[in-house]
PDB file of C-alpha atoms in Angstrom:
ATOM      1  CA  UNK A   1      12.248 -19.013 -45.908  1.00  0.00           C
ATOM      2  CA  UNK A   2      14.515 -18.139 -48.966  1.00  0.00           C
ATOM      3  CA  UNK A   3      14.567 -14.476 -50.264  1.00  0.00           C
ATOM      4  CA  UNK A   4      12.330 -15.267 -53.577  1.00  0.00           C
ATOM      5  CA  UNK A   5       9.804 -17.336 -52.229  1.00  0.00           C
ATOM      6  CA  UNK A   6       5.901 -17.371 -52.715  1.00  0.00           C
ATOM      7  CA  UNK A   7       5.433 -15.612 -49.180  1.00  0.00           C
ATOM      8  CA  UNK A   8       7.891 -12.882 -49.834  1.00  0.00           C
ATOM      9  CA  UNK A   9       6.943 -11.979 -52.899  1.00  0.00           C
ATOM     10  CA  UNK A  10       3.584 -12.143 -51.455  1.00  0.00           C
ATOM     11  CA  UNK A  11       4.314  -9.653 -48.706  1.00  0.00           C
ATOM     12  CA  UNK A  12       6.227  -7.385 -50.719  1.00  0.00           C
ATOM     13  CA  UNK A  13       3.392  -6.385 -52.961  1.00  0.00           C
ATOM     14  CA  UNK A  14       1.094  -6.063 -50.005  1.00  0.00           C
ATOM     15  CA  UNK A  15       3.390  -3.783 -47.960  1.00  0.00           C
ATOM     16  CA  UNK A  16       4.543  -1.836 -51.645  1.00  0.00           C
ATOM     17  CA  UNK A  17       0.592  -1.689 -52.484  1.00  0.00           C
ATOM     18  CA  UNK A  18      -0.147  -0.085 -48.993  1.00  0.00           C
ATOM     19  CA  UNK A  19       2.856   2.237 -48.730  1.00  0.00           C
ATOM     20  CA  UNK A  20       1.061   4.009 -52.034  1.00  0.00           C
ATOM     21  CA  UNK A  21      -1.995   4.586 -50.663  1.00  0.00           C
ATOM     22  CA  UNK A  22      -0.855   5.615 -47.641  1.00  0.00           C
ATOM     23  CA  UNK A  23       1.388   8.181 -49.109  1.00  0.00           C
ATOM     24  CA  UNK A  24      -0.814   9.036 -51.470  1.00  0.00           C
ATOM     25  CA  UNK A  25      -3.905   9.607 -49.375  1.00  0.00           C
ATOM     26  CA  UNK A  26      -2.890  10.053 -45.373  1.00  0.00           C
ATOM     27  CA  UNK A  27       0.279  11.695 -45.276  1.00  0.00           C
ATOM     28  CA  UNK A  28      -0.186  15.999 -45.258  1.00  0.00           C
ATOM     29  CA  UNK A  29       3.556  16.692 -45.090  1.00  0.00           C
ATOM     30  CA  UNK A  30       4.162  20.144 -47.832  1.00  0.00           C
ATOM     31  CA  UNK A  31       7.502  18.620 -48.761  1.00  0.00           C
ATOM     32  CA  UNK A  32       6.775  15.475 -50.508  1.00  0.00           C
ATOM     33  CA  UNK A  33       6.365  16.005 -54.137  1.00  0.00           C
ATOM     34  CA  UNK A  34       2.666  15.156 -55.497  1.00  0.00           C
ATOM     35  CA  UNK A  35       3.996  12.747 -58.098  1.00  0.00           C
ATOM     36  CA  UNK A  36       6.128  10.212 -55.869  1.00  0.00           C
ATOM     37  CA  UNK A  37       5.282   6.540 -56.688  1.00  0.00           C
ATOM     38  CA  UNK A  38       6.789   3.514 -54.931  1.00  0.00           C
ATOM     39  CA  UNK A  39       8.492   1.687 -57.475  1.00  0.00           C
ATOM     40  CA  UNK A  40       9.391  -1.564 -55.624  1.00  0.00           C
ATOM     41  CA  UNK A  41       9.585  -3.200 -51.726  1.00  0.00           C
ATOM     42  CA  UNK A  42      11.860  -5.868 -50.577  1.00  0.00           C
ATOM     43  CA  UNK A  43      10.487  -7.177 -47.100  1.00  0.00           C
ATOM     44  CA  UNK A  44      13.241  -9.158 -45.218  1.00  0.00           C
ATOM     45  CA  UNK A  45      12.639 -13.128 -45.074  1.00  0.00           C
ATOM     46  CA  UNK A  46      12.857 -12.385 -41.293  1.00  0.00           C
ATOM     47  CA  UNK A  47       9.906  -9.043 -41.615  1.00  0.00           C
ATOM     48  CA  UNK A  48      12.039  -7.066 -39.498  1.00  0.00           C
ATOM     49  CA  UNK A  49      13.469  -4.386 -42.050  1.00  0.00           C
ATOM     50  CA  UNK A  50      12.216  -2.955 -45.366  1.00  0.00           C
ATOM     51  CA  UNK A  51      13.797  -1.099 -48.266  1.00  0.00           C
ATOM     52  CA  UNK A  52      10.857   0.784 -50.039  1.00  0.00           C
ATOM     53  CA  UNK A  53      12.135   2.448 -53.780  1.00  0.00           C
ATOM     54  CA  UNK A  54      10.788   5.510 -54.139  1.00  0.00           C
ATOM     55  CA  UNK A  55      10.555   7.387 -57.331  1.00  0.00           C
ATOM     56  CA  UNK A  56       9.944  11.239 -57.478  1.00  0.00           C
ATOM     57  CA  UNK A  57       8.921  13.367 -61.092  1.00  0.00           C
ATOM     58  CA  UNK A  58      10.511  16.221 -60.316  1.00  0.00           C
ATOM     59  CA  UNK A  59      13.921  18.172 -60.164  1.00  0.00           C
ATOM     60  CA  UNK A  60      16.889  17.017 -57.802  1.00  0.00           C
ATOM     61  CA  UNK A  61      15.375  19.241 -54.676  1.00  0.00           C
ATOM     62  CA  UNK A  62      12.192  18.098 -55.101  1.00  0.00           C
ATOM     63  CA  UNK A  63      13.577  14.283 -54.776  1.00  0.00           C
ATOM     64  CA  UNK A  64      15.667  15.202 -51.597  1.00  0.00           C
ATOM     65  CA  UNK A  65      12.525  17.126 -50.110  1.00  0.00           C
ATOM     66  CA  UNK A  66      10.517  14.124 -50.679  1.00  0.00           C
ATOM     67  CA  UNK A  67      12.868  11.778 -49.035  1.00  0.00           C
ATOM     68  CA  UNK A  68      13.096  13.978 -46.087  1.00  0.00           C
ATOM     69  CA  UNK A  69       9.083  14.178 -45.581  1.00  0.00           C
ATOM     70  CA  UNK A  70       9.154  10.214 -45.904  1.00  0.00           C
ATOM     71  CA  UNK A  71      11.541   9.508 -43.502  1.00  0.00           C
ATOM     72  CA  UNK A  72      10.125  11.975 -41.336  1.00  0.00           C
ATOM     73  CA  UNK A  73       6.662  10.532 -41.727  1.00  0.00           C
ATOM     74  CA  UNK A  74       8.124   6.885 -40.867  1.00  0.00           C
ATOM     75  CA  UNK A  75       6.797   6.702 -37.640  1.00  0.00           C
ATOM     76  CA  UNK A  76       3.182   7.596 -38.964  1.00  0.00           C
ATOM     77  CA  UNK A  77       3.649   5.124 -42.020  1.00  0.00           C
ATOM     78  CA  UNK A  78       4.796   2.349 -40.138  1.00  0.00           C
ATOM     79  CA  UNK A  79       1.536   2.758 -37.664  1.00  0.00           C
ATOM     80  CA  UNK A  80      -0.434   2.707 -40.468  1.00  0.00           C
ATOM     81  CA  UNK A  81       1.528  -0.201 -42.194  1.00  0.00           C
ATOM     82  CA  UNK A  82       0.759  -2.542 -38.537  1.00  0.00           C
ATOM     83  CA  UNK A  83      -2.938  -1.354 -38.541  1.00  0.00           C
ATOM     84  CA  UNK A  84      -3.846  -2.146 -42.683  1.00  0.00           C
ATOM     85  CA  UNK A  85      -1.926  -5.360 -42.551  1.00  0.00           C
ATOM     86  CA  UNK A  86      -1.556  -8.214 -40.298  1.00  0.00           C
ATOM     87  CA  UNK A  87       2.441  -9.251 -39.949  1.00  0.00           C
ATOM     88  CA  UNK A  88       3.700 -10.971 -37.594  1.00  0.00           C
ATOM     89  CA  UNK A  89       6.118  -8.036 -37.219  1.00  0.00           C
ATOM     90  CA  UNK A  90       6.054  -4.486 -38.873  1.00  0.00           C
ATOM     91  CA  UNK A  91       8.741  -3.770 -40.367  1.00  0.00           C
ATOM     92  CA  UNK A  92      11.432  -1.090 -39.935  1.00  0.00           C
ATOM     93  CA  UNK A  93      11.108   0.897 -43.261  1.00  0.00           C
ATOM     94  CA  UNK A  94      14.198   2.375 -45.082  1.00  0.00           C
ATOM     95  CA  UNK A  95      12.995   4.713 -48.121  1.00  0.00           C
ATOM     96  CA  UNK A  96      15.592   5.071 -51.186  1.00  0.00           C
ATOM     97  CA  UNK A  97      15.696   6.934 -53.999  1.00  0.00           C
ATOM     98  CA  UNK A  98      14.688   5.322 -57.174  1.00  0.00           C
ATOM     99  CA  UNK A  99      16.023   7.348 -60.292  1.00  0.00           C
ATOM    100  CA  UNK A 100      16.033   3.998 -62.884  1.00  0.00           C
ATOM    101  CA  UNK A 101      12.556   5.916 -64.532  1.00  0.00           C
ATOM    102  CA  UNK A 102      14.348   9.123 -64.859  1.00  0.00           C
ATOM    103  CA  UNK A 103      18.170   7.363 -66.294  1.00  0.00           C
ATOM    104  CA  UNK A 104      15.704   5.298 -68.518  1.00  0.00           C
ATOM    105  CA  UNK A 105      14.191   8.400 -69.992  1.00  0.00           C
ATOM    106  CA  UNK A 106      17.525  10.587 -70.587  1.00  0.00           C
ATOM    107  CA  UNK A 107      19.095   7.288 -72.360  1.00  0.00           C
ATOM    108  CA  UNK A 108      15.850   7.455 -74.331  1.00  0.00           C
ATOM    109  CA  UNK A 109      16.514  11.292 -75.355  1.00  0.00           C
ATOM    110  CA  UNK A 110      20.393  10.425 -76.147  1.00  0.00           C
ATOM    111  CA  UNK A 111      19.181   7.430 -78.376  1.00  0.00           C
ATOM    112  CA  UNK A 112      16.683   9.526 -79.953  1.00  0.00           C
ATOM    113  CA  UNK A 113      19.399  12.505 -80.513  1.00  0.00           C
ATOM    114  CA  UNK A 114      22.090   9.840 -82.221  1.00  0.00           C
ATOM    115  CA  UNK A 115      19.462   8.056 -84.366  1.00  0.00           C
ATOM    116  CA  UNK A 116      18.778  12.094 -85.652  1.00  0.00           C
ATOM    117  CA  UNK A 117      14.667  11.722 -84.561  1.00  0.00           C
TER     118      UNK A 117
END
């Protein structure tokens, strides 16, 4: 199965579509920020491994904090992952930090500033 094919893509938005509600409605932990948002998944051909972007609105602790609770909560997530989908395997989930939304809105602000808006 190649990287980009119908089934992958497939699976990715499944597993990125459950990972959001699952953080956003089952996990209790205090330190991950209300406003995190999973910005993209990339499933392995193979199912076995996961990289899951994660995007936090907040300041730099607040992102770190988040991370922390998530891979913390892996375990729990990853249960929860095998029960609300039906993969041959469940993958192992690795959770990054996604700050493209944030870059993308300071190059906005320096744009703005040089145009003189």
């Amino acid at each position: 199965m190649r990287k980009n094919s119908i089934k992958n893509t497939r699976i990715n938005g499944e597993v990125m579509r459950e990972l959001s509600n699952i953080i956003r409605g089952e996990i209790k932990d205090p330190r991950i920020h209300p406003v995190t948002s999973i910005t993209a998944v990339e499933v392995a051909p193979d199912l076995k491994t996961c990289k899951a972007y994660v995007s936090v609105l907040g300041d730099e602790k607040a992102q770190e904090d988040t991370v922390k609770g998530l891979k913390s909560a892996e375990g729990y997530i990853r249960m929860q992952l095998a029960k609300n989908l039906n993969l041959r395997n469940t993958p192992e989930i690795r959770f990054i930090l996604d700050q493209s939304i944030a870059y993308g809105i300071e190059m906005s602000k320096k744009i703005d500033e040089v145009n003189g808006r």
